[in-house]
JSON list of C-alpha atoms in Angstrom, two decimals:
[
{"chain": "A", "resi": 1, "resn": "ALA", "atom": "CA", "xyz": [-102.21, -11.25, -94.15]},
{"chain": "A", "resi": 2, "resn": "GLN", "atom": "CA", "xyz": [-98.68, -10.77, -96.27]},
{"chain": "A", "resi": 3, "resn": "SER", "atom": "CA", "xyz": [-94.23, -12.30, -96.48]},
{"chain": "A", "resi": 4, "resn": "VAL", "atom": "CA", "xyz": [-91.32, -11.85, -97.29]},
{"chain": "A", "resi": 5, "resn": "THR", "atom": "CA", "xyz": [-88.49, -13.79, -98.22]},
{"chain": "A", "resi": 6, "resn": "GLN", "atom": "CA", "xyz": [-85.43, -12.88, -98.54]},
{"chain": "A", "resi": 7, "resn": "LEU", "atom": "CA", "xyz": [-83.72, -15.18, -100.27]},
{"chain": "A", "resi": 8, "resn": "ASP", "atom": "CA", "xyz": [-79.92, -14.85, -99.65]},
{"chain": "A", "resi": 9, "resn": "SER", "atom": "CA", "xyz": [-78.82, -14.54, -95.75]},
{"chain": "A", "resi": 10, "resn": "GLN", "atom": "CA", "xyz": [-75.04, -13.08, -96.54]},
{"chain": "A", "resi": 11, "resn": "VAL", "atom": "CA", "xyz": [-74.23, -11.22, -99.29]},
{"chain": "A", "resi": 12, "resn": "PRO", "atom": "CA", "xyz": [-70.30, -11.23, -99.19]},
{"chain": "A", "resi": 13, "resn": "VAL", "atom": "CA", "xyz": [-68.65, -8.43, -102.20]},
{"chain": "A", "resi": 14, "resn": "PHE", "atom": "CA", "xyz": [-65.77, -6.85, -103.29]},
{"chain": "A", "resi": 15, "resn": "GLU", "atom": "CA", "xyz": [-65.47, -3.16, -103.17]},
{"chain": "A", "resi": 16, "resn": "GLU", "atom": "CA", "xyz": [-66.97, -1.69, -106.63]},
{"chain": "A", "resi": 17, "resn": "ALA", "atom": "CA", "xyz": [-68.39, -4.60, -108.10]},
{"chain": "A", "resi": 18, "resn": "PRO", "atom": "CA", "xyz": [-72.42, -4.96, -108.22]},
{"chain": "A", "resi": 19, "resn": "VAL", "atom": "CA", "xyz": [-74.65, -6.49, -105.89]},
{"chain": "A", "resi": 20, "resn": "GLU", "atom": "CA", "xyz": [-77.92, -8.52, -105.86]},
{"chain": "A", "resi": 21, "resn": "LEU", "atom": "CA", "xyz": [-80.63, -8.22, -103.08]},
{"chain": "A", "resi": 22, "resn": "ARG", "atom": "CA", "xyz": [-83.14, -10.41, -103.77]},
{"chain": "A", "resi": 23, "resn": "CYS", "atom": "CA", "xyz": [-86.53, -9.78, -102.24]},
{"chain": "A", "resi": 24, "resn": "ASN", "atom": "CA", "xyz": [-90.16, -11.85, -102.83]},
{"chain": "A", "resi": 25, "resn": "TYR", "atom": "CA", "xyz": [-93.60, -11.43, -101.35]},
{"chain": "A", "resi": 26, "resn": "SER", "atom": "CA", "xyz": [-96.41, -13.14, -100.99]},
{"chain": "A", "resi": 27, "resn": "SER", "atom": "CA", "xyz": [-99.69, -10.99, -100.39]},
{"chain": "A", "resi": 28, "resn": "SER", "atom": "CA", "xyz": [-103.77, -11.49, -101.25]},
{"chain": "A", "resi": 29, "resn": "VAL", "atom": "CA", "xyz": [-104.35, -8.12, -101.51]},
{"chain": "A", "resi": 30, "resn": "SER", "atom": "CA", "xyz": [-102.35, -5.19, -103.35]},
{"chain": "A", "resi": 31, "resn": "VAL", "atom": "CA", "xyz": [-98.69, -3.76, -101.46]},
{"chain": "A", "resi": 32, "resn": "TYR", "atom": "CA", "xyz": [-97.18, -1.13, -101.23]},
{"chain": "A", "resi": 33, "resn": "LEU", "atom": "CA", "xyz": [-93.21, -2.54, -100.82]},
{"chain": "A", "resi": 34, "resn": "PHE", "atom": "CA", "xyz": [-89.93, -0.99, -99.46]},
{"chain": "A", "resi": 35, "resn": "TRP", "atom": "CA", "xyz": [-86.60, -1.45, -98.60]},
{"chain": "A", "resi": 36, "resn": "TYR", "atom": "CA", "xyz": [-84.47, -0.62, -95.79]},
{"chain": "A", "resi": 37, "resn": "VAL", "atom": "CA", "xyz": [-80.59, -0.64, -94.17]},
{"chain": "A", "resi": 38, "resn": "GLN", "atom": "CA", "xyz": [-79.05, -1.27, -90.62]},
{"chain": "A", "resi": 39, "resn": "TYR", "atom": "CA", "xyz": [-76.02, -0.50, -90.46]},
{"chain": "A", "resi": 40, "resn": "PRO", "atom": "CA", "xyz": [-74.60, -1.39, -87.75]},
{"chain": "A", "resi": 41, "resn": "ASN", "atom": "CA", "xyz": [-75.45, -0.69, -83.62]},
{"chain": "A", "resi": 42, "resn": "GLN", "atom": "CA", "xyz": [-78.07, 2.32, -86.26]},
{"chain": "A", "resi": 43, "resn": "GLY", "atom": "CA", "xyz": [-81.79, 1.97, -86.65]},
{"chain": "A", "resi": 44, "resn": "LEU", "atom": "CA", "xyz": [-83.49, 1.58, -89.26]},
{"chain": "A", "resi": 45, "resn": "GLN", "atom": "CA", "xyz": [-83.29, 3.70, -92.24]},
{"chain": "A", "resi": 46, "resn": "LEU", "atom": "CA", "xyz": [-85.71, 3.85, -95.52]},
{"chain": "A", "resi": 47, "resn": "LEU", "atom": "CA", "xyz": [-83.66, 3.35, -98.90]},
{"chain": "A", "resi": 48, "resn": "LEU", "atom": "CA", "xyz": [-86.15, 2.76, -101.29]},
{"chain": "A", "resi": 49, "resn": "LYS", "atom": "CA", "xyz": [-89.89, 2.71, -102.23]},
{"chain": "A", "resi": 50, "resn": "TYR", "atom": "CA", "xyz": [-92.25, 1.31, -104.54]},
{"chain": "A", "resi": 51, "resn": "LEU", "atom": "CA", "xyz": [-95.91, 3.14, -103.96]},
{"chain": "A", "resi": 52, "resn": "SER", "atom": "CA", "xyz": [-97.30, 3.40, -107.73]},
{"chain": "A", "resi": 53, "resn": "GLY", "atom": "CA", "xyz": [-96.47, 3.91, -110.87]},
{"chain": "A", "resi": 54, "resn": "SER", "atom": "CA", "xyz": [-92.96, 3.31, -112.66]},
{"chain": "A", "resi": 55, "resn": "THR", "atom": "CA", "xyz": [-91.76, -0.37, -111.90]},
{"chain": "A", "resi": 56, "resn": "LEU", "atom": "CA", "xyz": [-87.77, 0.97, -111.11]},
{"chain": "A", "resi": 57, "resn": "VAL", "atom": "CA", "xyz": [-87.16, 2.84, -107.95]},
{"chain": "A", "resi": 58, "resn": "LYS", "atom": "CA", "xyz": [-83.81, 4.87, -107.46]},
{"chain": "A", "resi": 59, "resn": "GLY", "atom": "CA", "xyz": [-82.91, 5.14, -103.63]},
{"chain": "A", "resi": 60, "resn": "ILE", "atom": "CA", "xyz": [-80.19, 6.79, -102.05]},
{"chain": "A", "resi": 61, "resn": "ASN", "atom": "CA", "xyz": [-76.64, 5.83, -101.78]},
{"chain": "A", "resi": 62, "resn": "GLY", "atom": "CA", "xyz": [-77.01, 4.59, -104.87]},
{"chain": "A", "resi": 63, "resn": "PHE", "atom": "CA", "xyz": [-79.05, 2.00, -104.81]},
{"chain": "A", "resi": 64, "resn": "GLU", "atom": "CA", "xyz": [-82.37, 1.30, -106.57]},
{"chain": "A", "resi": 65, "resn": "ALA", "atom": "CA", "xyz": [-85.17, -1.75, -107.41]},
{"chain": "A", "resi": 66, "resn": "GLU", "atom": "CA", "xyz": [-87.91, -3.01, -109.40]},
{"chain": "A", "resi": 67, "resn": "PHE", "atom": "CA", "xyz": [-91.26, -4.18, -108.91]},
{"chain": "A", "resi": 68, "resn": "ASN", "atom": "CA", "xyz": [-92.12, -7.10, -110.76]},
{"chain": "A", "resi": 69, "resn": "LYS", "atom": "CA", "xyz": [-95.35, -7.92, -110.42]},
{"chain": "A", "resi": 70, "resn": "SER", "atom": "CA", "xyz": [-95.81, -11.74, -112.55]},
{"chain": "A", "resi": 71, "resn": "GLN", "atom": "CA", "xyz": [-93.00, -12.43, -109.87]},
{"chain": "A", "resi": 72, "resn": "THR", "atom": "CA", "xyz": [-93.58, -11.01, -107.13]},
{"chain": "A", "resi": 73, "resn": "SER", "atom": "CA", "xyz": [-90.07, -9.46, -106.61]},
{"chain": "A", "resi": 74, "resn": "PHE", "atom": "CA", "xyz": [-89.12, -6.79, -105.67]},
{"chain": "A", "resi": 75, "resn": "HIS", "atom": "CA", "xyz": [-85.13, -7.24, -106.18]},
{"chain": "A", "resi": 76, "resn": "LEU", "atom": "CA", "xyz": [-82.44, -3.92, -104.79]},
{"chain": "A", "resi": 77, "resn": "ARG", "atom": "CA", "xyz": [-79.48, -3.38, -107.27]},
{"chain": "A", "resi": 78, "resn": "LYS", "atom": "CA", "xyz": [-76.38, -1.36, -106.79]},
{"chain": "A", "resi": 79, "resn": "PRO", "atom": "CA", "xyz": [-73.73, -1.10, -109.03]},
{"chain": "A", "resi": 80, "resn": "SER", "atom": "CA", "xyz": [-70.59, -0.32, -107.93]},
{"chain": "A", "resi": 81, "resn": "VAL", "atom": "CA", "xyz": [-70.39, -0.57, -103.88]},
{"chain": "A", "resi": 82, "resn": "HIS", "atom": "CA", "xyz": [-68.55, 0.86, -101.55]},
{"chain": "A", "resi": 83, "resn": "ILE", "atom": "CA", "xyz": [-66.98, -0.19, -98.08]},
{"chain": "A", "resi": 84, "resn": "SER", "atom": "CA", "xyz": [-69.72, 2.24, -96.82]},
{"chain": "A", "resi": 85, "resn": "ASP", "atom": "CA", "xyz": [-72.39, -0.49, -97.89]},
{"chain": "A", "resi": 86, "resn": "THR", "atom": "CA", "xyz": [-71.50, -3.16, -95.52]},
{"chain": "A", "resi": 87, "resn": "ALA", "atom": "CA", "xyz": [-75.18, -3.70, -93.00]},
{"chain": "A", "resi": 88, "resn": "GLU", "atom": "CA", "xyz": [-78.20, -5.21, -93.11]},
{"chain": "A", "resi": 89, "resn": "TYR", "atom": "CA", "xyz": [-80.74, -5.02, -95.33]},
{"chain": "A", "resi": 90, "resn": "PHE", "atom": "CA", "xyz": [-84.65, -5.64, -94.81]},
{"chain": "A", "resi": 91, "resn": "CYS", "atom": "CA", "xyz": [-87.25, -5.74, -97.70]},
{"chain": "A", "resi": 92, "resn": "ALA", "atom": "CA", "xyz": [-90.78, -5.06, -96.41]},
{"chain": "A", "resi": 93, "resn": "VAL", "atom": "CA", "xyz": [-94.15, -5.08, -97.34]},
{"chain": "A", "resi": 94, "resn": "SER", "atom": "CA", "xyz": [-97.42, -3.57, -96.39]},
{"chain": "A", "resi": 95, "resn": "GLY", "atom": "CA", "xyz": [-101.65, -3.76, -97.71]},
{"chain": "A", "resi": 96, "resn": "VAL", "atom": "CA", "xyz": [-102.62, -0.78, -99.53]},
{"chain": "A", "resi": 97, "resn": "LYS", "atom": "CA", "xyz": [-104.96, 0.63, -97.55]},
{"chain": "A", "resi": 98, "resn": "ALA", "atom": "CA", "xyz": [-106.35, 4.42, -96.69]},
{"chain": "A", "resi": 99, "resn": "ALA", "atom": "CA", "xyz": [-103.84, 4.25, -93.29]},
{"chain": "A", "resi": 100, "resn": "GLY", "atom": "CA", "xyz": [-102.26, 1.60, -90.28]},
{"chain": "A", "resi": 101, "resn": "ASN", "atom": "CA", "xyz": [-100.52, -0.14, -93.03]},
{"chain": "A", "resi": 102, "resn": "LYS", "atom": "CA", "xyz": [-98.40, -2.48, -90.54]},
{"chain": "A", "resi": 103, "resn": "LEU", "atom": "CA", "xyz": [-94.91, -3.66, -92.37]},
{"chain": "A", "resi": 104, "resn": "THR", "atom": "CA", "xyz": [-94.60, -7.81, -92.40]},
{"chain": "A", "resi": 105, "resn": "PHE", "atom": "CA", "xyz": [-90.30, -8.07, -92.84]},
{"chain": "A", "resi": 106, "resn": "GLY", "atom": "CA", "xyz": [-87.97, -10.45, -94.61]},
{"chain": "A", "resi": 107, "resn": "GLY", "atom": "CA", "xyz": [-85.47, -11.61, -92.49]},
{"chain": "A", "resi": 108, "resn": "GLY", "atom": "CA", "xyz": [-82.82, -9.73, -94.15]},
{"chain": "A", "resi": 109, "resn": "THR", "atom": "CA", "xyz": [-79.79, -9.68, -95.99]},
{"chain": "A", "resi": 110, "resn": "ARG", "atom": "CA", "xyz": [-76.20, -9.26, -94.77]},
{"chain": "A", "resi": 111, "resn": "VAL", "atom": "CA", "xyz": [-74.26, -7.31, -97.51]},
{"chain": "A", "resi": 112, "resn": "LEU", "atom": "CA", "xyz": [-69.95, -7.58, -96.69]},
{"chain": "A", "resi": 113, "resn": "VAL", "atom": "CA", "xyz": [-68.31, -5.44, -99.00]},
{"chain": "A", "resi": 114, "resn": "LYS", "atom": "CA", "xyz": [-64.53, -5.76, -98.74]},
{"chain": "A", "resi": 115, "resn": "PRO", "atom": "CA", "xyz": [-61.72, -4.49, -99.96]},
{"chain": "B", "resi": 1, "resn": "SER", "atom": "CA", "xyz": [-91.52, 13.18, -92.75]},
{"chain": "B", "resi": 2, "resn": "ALA", "atom": "CA", "xyz": [-91.62, 11.95, -89.24]},
{"chain": "B", "resi": 3, "resn": "VAL", "atom": "CA", "xyz": [-88.91, 12.68, -86.19]},
{"chain": "B", "resi": 4, "resn": "ILE", "atom": "CA", "xyz": [-88.66, 9.88, -83.65]},
{"chain": "B", "resi": 5, "resn": "SER", "atom": "CA", "xyz": [-87.66, 9.20, -80.32]},
{"chain": "B", "resi": 6, "resn": "GLN", "atom": "CA", "xyz": [-87.13, 7.18, -78.03]},
{"chain": "B", "resi": 7, "resn": "LYS", "atom": "CA", "xyz": [-85.87, 6.58, -74.99]},
{"chain": "B", "resi": 8, "resn": "PRO", "atom": "CA", "xyz": [-83.73, 4.78, -73.48]},
{"chain": "B", "resi": 9, "resn": "SER", "atom": "CA", "xyz": [-81.37, 3.97, -75.68]},
{"chain": "B", "resi": 10, "resn": "ARG", "atom": "CA", "xyz": [-79.80, 0.69, -74.10]},
{"chain": "B", "resi": 11, "resn": "ASP", "atom": "CA", "xyz": [-80.55, -0.35, -70.99]},
{"chain": "B", "resi": 12, "resn": "ILE", "atom": "CA", "xyz": [-79.70, -3.83, -68.85]},
{"chain": "B", "resi": 13, "resn": "CYS", "atom": "CA", "xyz": [-81.92, -5.10, -66.34]},
{"chain": "B", "resi": 14, "resn": "GLN", "atom": "CA", "xyz": [-82.41, -7.70, -63.74]},
{"chain": "B", "resi": 15, "resn": "ARG", "atom": "CA", "xyz": [-84.43, -10.52, -64.75]},
{"chain": "B", "resi": 16, "resn": "GLY", "atom": "CA", "xyz": [-88.05, -10.29, -63.48]},
{"chain": "B", "resi": 17, "resn": "THR", "atom": "CA", "xyz": [-88.10, -6.09, -63.52]},
{"chain": "B", "resi": 18, "resn": "SER", "atom": "CA", "xyz": [-89.81, -3.80, -65.94]},
{"chain": "B", "resi": 19, "resn": "LEU", "atom": "CA", "xyz": [-88.70, -1.25, -68.44]},
{"chain": "B", "resi": 20, "resn": "THR", "atom": "CA", "xyz": [-90.75, 1.27, -70.13]},
{"chain": "B", "resi": 21, "resn": "ILE", "atom": "CA", "xyz": [-90.34, 2.66, -73.36]},
{"chain": "B", "resi": 22, "resn": "GLN", "atom": "CA", "xyz": [-91.15, 5.73, -74.30]},
{"chain": "B", "resi": 23, "resn": "CYS", "atom": "CA", "xyz": [-91.63, 7.47, -77.83]},
{"chain": "B", "resi": 24, "resn": "GLN", "atom": "CA", "xyz": [-92.00, 11.19, -78.42]},
{"chain": "B", "resi": 25, "resn": "VAL", "atom": "CA", "xyz": [-92.68, 12.00, -82.38]},
{"chain": "B", "resi": 26, "resn": "ASP", "atom": "CA", "xyz": [-92.65, 15.37, -83.49]},
{"chain": "B", "resi": 27, "resn": "SER", "atom": "CA", "xyz": [-96.01, 15.46, -85.93]},
{"chain": "B", "resi": 28, "resn": "GLN", "atom": "CA", "xyz": [-99.93, 13.89, -84.69]},
{"chain": "B", "resi": 29, "resn": "VAL", "atom": "CA", "xyz": [-100.42, 10.52, -86.27]},
{"chain": "B", "resi": 30, "resn": "THR", "atom": "CA", "xyz": [-103.64, 7.79, -85.82]},
{"chain": "B", "resi": 31, "resn": "MET", "atom": "CA", "xyz": [-101.55, 4.74, -85.29]},
{"chain": "B", "resi": 32, "resn": "MET", "atom": "CA", "xyz": [-97.92, 4.30, -83.73]},
{"chain": "B", "resi": 33, "resn": "PHE", "atom": "CA", "xyz": [-96.24, 0.69, -84.16]},
{"chain": "B", "resi": 34, "resn": "TRP", "atom": "CA", "xyz": [-94.50, -1.28, -81.99]},
{"chain": "B", "resi": 35, "resn": "TYR", "atom": "CA", "xyz": [-91.36, -4.08, -83.14]},
{"chain": "B", "resi": 36, "resn": "ARG", "atom": "CA", "xyz": [-89.60, -6.92, -81.98]},
{"chain": "B", "resi": 37, "resn": "GLN", "atom": "CA", "xyz": [-85.70, -7.44, -82.87]},
{"chain": "B", "resi": 38, "resn": "GLN", "atom": "CA", "xyz": [-84.61, -10.49, -81.15]},
{"chain": "B", "resi": 39, "resn": "PRO", "atom": "CA", "xyz": [-80.32, -10.62, -81.79]},
{"chain": "B", "resi": 40, "resn": "GLY", "atom": "CA", "xyz": [-79.26, -11.41, -85.60]},
{"chain": "B", "resi": 41, "resn": "GLN", "atom": "CA", "xyz": [-82.89, -11.46, -86.45]},
{"chain": "B", "resi": 42, "resn": "SER", "atom": "CA", "xyz": [-85.34, -10.08, -88.13]},
{"chain": "B", "resi": 43, "resn": "LEU", "atom": "CA", "xyz": [-88.41, -7.44, -87.22]},
{"chain": "B", "resi": 44, "resn": "THR", "atom": "CA", "xyz": [-91.36, -8.38, -86.06]},
{"chain": "B", "resi": 45, "resn": "LEU", "atom": "CA", "xyz": [-94.37, -5.95, -84.80]},
{"chain": "B", "resi": 46, "resn": "ILE", "atom": "CA", "xyz": [-95.73, -6.10, -81.82]},
{"chain": "B", "resi": 47, "resn": "ALA", "atom": "CA", "xyz": [-99.19, -4.58, -81.79]},
{"chain": "B", "resi": 48, "resn": "THR", "atom": "CA", "xyz": [-100.36, -1.61, -83.28]},
{"chain": "B", "resi": 49, "resn": "ALA", "atom": "CA", "xyz": [-101.66, 1.31, -80.96]},
{"chain": "B", "resi": 50, "resn": "ASN", "atom": "CA", "xyz": [-103.89, 3.62, -81.54]},
{"chain": "B", "resi": 51, "resn": "GLN", "atom": "CA", "xyz": [-104.93, 6.73, -79.62]},
{"chain": "B", "resi": 52, "resn": "GLY", "atom": "CA", "xyz": [-108.38, 6.44, -77.32]},
{"chain": "B", "resi": 53, "resn": "SER", "atom": "CA", "xyz": [-107.86, 2.74, -77.23]},
{"chain": "B", "resi": 54, "resn": "GLU", "atom": "CA", "xyz": [-106.81, -0.18, -76.93]},
{"chain": "B", "resi": 55, "resn": "ALA", "atom": "CA", "xyz": [-103.45, -1.89, -78.11]},
{"chain": "B", "resi": 56, "resn": "THR", "atom": "CA", "xyz": [-103.73, -5.03, -80.98]},
{"chain": "B", "resi": 57, "resn": "TYR", "atom": "CA", "xyz": [-101.70, -7.62, -80.38]},
{"chain": "B", "resi": 58, "resn": "GLU", "atom": "CA", "xyz": [-100.02, -9.88, -82.94]},
{"chain": "B", "resi": 59, "resn": "SER", "atom": "CA", "xyz": [-99.63, -13.92, -82.24]},
{"chain": "B", "resi": 60, "resn": "GLY", "atom": "CA", "xyz": [-97.58, -14.47, -80.11]},
{"chain": "B", "resi": 61, "resn": "PHE", "atom": "CA", "xyz": [-97.34, -11.39, -77.46]},
{"chain": "B", "resi": 62, "resn": "VAL", "atom": "CA", "xyz": [-99.57, -10.27, -74.89]},
{"chain": "B", "resi": 63, "resn": "ILE", "atom": "CA", "xyz": [-100.97, -7.14, -73.10]},
{"chain": "B", "resi": 64, "resn": "ASP", "atom": "CA", "xyz": [-100.45, -8.41, -69.59]},
{"chain": "B", "resi": 65, "resn": "LYS", "atom": "CA", "xyz": [-96.39, -9.11, -70.75]},
{"chain": "B", "resi": 66, "resn": "PHE", "atom": "CA", "xyz": [-96.35, -5.97, -73.19]},
{"chain": "B", "resi": 67, "resn": "PRO", "atom": "CA", "xyz": [-98.96, -3.38, -71.51]},
{"chain": "B", "resi": 68, "resn": "ILE", "atom": "CA", "xyz": [-98.79, -0.27, -74.19]},
{"chain": "B", "resi": 69, "resn": "SER", "atom": "CA", "xyz": [-100.51, 3.05, -72.98]},
{"chain": "B", "resi": 70, "resn": "ARG", "atom": "CA", "xyz": [-101.19, 6.03, -76.36]},
{"chain": "B", "resi": 71, "resn": "PRO", "atom": "CA", "xyz": [-102.37, 9.37, -73.86]},
{"chain": "B", "resi": 72, "resn": "ASN", "atom": "CA", "xyz": [-102.02, 11.01, -77.30]},
{"chain": "B", "resi": 73, "resn": "LEU", "atom": "CA", "xyz": [-101.13, 11.23, -80.76]},
{"chain": "B", "resi": 74, "resn": "THR", "atom": "CA", "xyz": [-97.64, 12.28, -80.64]},
{"chain": "B", "resi": 75, "resn": "PHE", "atom": "CA", "xyz": [-96.78, 9.91, -77.58]},
{"chain": "B", "resi": 76, "resn": "SER", "atom": "CA", "xyz": [-96.27, 6.01, -76.82]},
{"chain": "B", "resi": 77, "resn": "THR", "atom": "CA", "xyz": [-95.14, 3.64, -74.24]},
{"chain": "B", "resi": 78, "resn": "LEU", "atom": "CA", "xyz": [-94.05, 0.04, -74.19]},
{"chain": "B", "resi": 79, "resn": "THR", "atom": "CA", "xyz": [-93.60, -1.87, -71.09]},
{"chain": "B", "resi": 80, "resn": "VAL", "atom": "CA", "xyz": [-91.53, -5.03, -70.82]},
{"chain": "B", "resi": 81, "resn": "SER", "atom": "CA", "xyz": [-93.09, -6.41, -68.22]},
{"chain": "B", "resi": 82, "resn": "ASN", "atom": "CA", "xyz": [-91.26, -9.63, -65.93]},
{"chain": "B", "resi": 83, "resn": "MET", "atom": "CA", "xyz": [-88.19, -9.45, -68.03]},
{"chain": "B", "resi": 84, "resn": "SER", "atom": "CA", "xyz": [-86.50, -12.90, -68.03]},
{"chain": "B", "resi": 85, "resn": "PRO", "atom": "CA", "xyz": [-83.18, -13.25, -71.02]},
{"chain": "B", "resi": 86, "resn": "GLU", "atom": "CA", "xyz": [-85.26, -14.25, -73.77]},
{"chain": "B", "resi": 87, "resn": "ASP", "atom": "CA", "xyz": [-86.72, -10.23, -73.77]},
{"chain": "B", "resi": 88, "resn": "SER", "atom": "CA", "xyz": [-82.58, -9.32, -75.12]},
{"chain": "B", "resi": 89, "resn": "SER", "atom": "CA", "xyz": [-83.57, -7.27, -78.23]},
{"chain": "B", "resi": 90, "resn": "ILE", "atom": "CA", "xyz": [-84.20, -4.20, -79.63]},
{"chain": "B", "resi": 91, "resn": "TYR", "atom": "CA", "xyz": [-87.26, -2.59, -79.53]},
{"chain": "B", "resi": 92, "resn": "LEU", "atom": "CA", "xyz": [-88.58, -0.27, -82.06]},
{"chain": "B", "resi": 93, "resn": "CYS", "atom": "CA", "xyz": [-91.16, 2.36, -82.14]},
{"chain": "B", "resi": 94, "resn": "SER", "atom": "CA", "xyz": [-92.71, 2.90, -85.61]},
{"chain": "B", "resi": 95, "resn": "VAL", "atom": "CA", "xyz": [-95.23, 5.54, -87.10]},
{"chain": "B", "resi": 96, "resn": "GLU", "atom": "CA", "xyz": [-97.16, 5.94, -90.51]},
{"chain": "B", "resi": 97, "resn": "LEU", "atom": "CA", "xyz": [-97.00, 8.97, -92.58]},
{"chain": "B", "resi": 98, "resn": "GLY", "atom": "CA", "xyz": [-98.42, 9.03, -96.11]},
{"chain": "B", "resi": 99, "resn": "ALA", "atom": "CA", "xyz": [-97.71, 5.22, -96.42]},
{"chain": "B", "resi": 100, "resn": "MET", "atom": "CA", "xyz": [-94.00, 5.20, -95.35]},
{"chain": "B", "resi": 101, "resn": "ALA", "atom": "CA", "xyz": [-92.97, 4.06, -92.47]},
{"chain": "B", "resi": 102, "resn": "PHE", "atom": "CA", "xyz": [-90.17, 5.33, -90.08]},
{"chain": "B", "resi": 103, "resn": "PHE", "atom": "CA", "xyz": [-88.56, 4.05, -87.28]},
{"chain": "B", "resi": 104, "resn": "GLY", "atom": "CA", "xyz": [-87.01, 5.12, -83.87]},
{"chain": "B", "resi": 105, "resn": "GLN", "atom": "CA", "xyz": [-83.01, 4.06, -83.57]},
{"chain": "B", "resi": 106, "resn": "GLY", "atom": "CA", "xyz": [-84.49, 1.60, -81.33]},
{"chain": "B", "resi": 107, "resn": "THR", "atom": "CA", "xyz": [-83.90, 0.56, -77.34]},
{"chain": "B", "resi": 108, "resn": "ARG", "atom": "CA", "xyz": [-81.75, -2.42, -77.18]},
{"chain": "B", "resi": 109, "resn": "LEU", "atom": "CA", "xyz": [-82.73, -4.27, -74.16]},
{"chain": "B", "resi": 110, "resn": "THR", "atom": "CA", "xyz": [-80.12, -6.82, -71.89]},
{"chain": "B", "resi": 111, "resn": "VAL", "atom": "CA", "xyz": [-81.82, -8.86, -69.53]},
{"chain": "B", "resi": 112, "resn": "VAL", "atom": "CA", "xyz": [-78.91, -10.71, -67.22]}
]
């Protein structure tokens, strides 16, 4: 079984400032890691994923995340945010299996970008 | 990638009634997943639906309340039965392709 903790429920940030969203997980098996974004009144969109290989993962819209196995973390970063980045961000994990990996989500971090 | 269509996109229902949500995928998938997102909360897995077998429910969810059908490899339905206001949530269908999960736009259910 897996669990995910997003340490910040809300993150206010000014436009063009950097942002970091923290995600820690626990698992007894190897994991895949994901960040999803949910814009107001919309569905989930995949921002980026870590499956294997380089621990620094680049995603869409200028976001990146770094997998740190020793700290069981997968923090999301963006060097300069825009108003349009206002959304809820979810970190998720799944156990590595051949198929049928179900996702365990963190509680979400609401990012509010201020002008 | 996968394109997932969910119907209805939203509904307002009377308590005590049932609503069936449909999920259509543009490719054949072995497993489909149903999630619930209660207001202001994260997503919680309700059940996993395999074609040709009964769905597997997570702790806290039962078949009588959330019956699921999976008649073929591209389609599934989730029924929310005997609804109460506590069932007001967004219900999302998801599929896995290449170790990645894709989501439908969700069904926003309000029970009055």
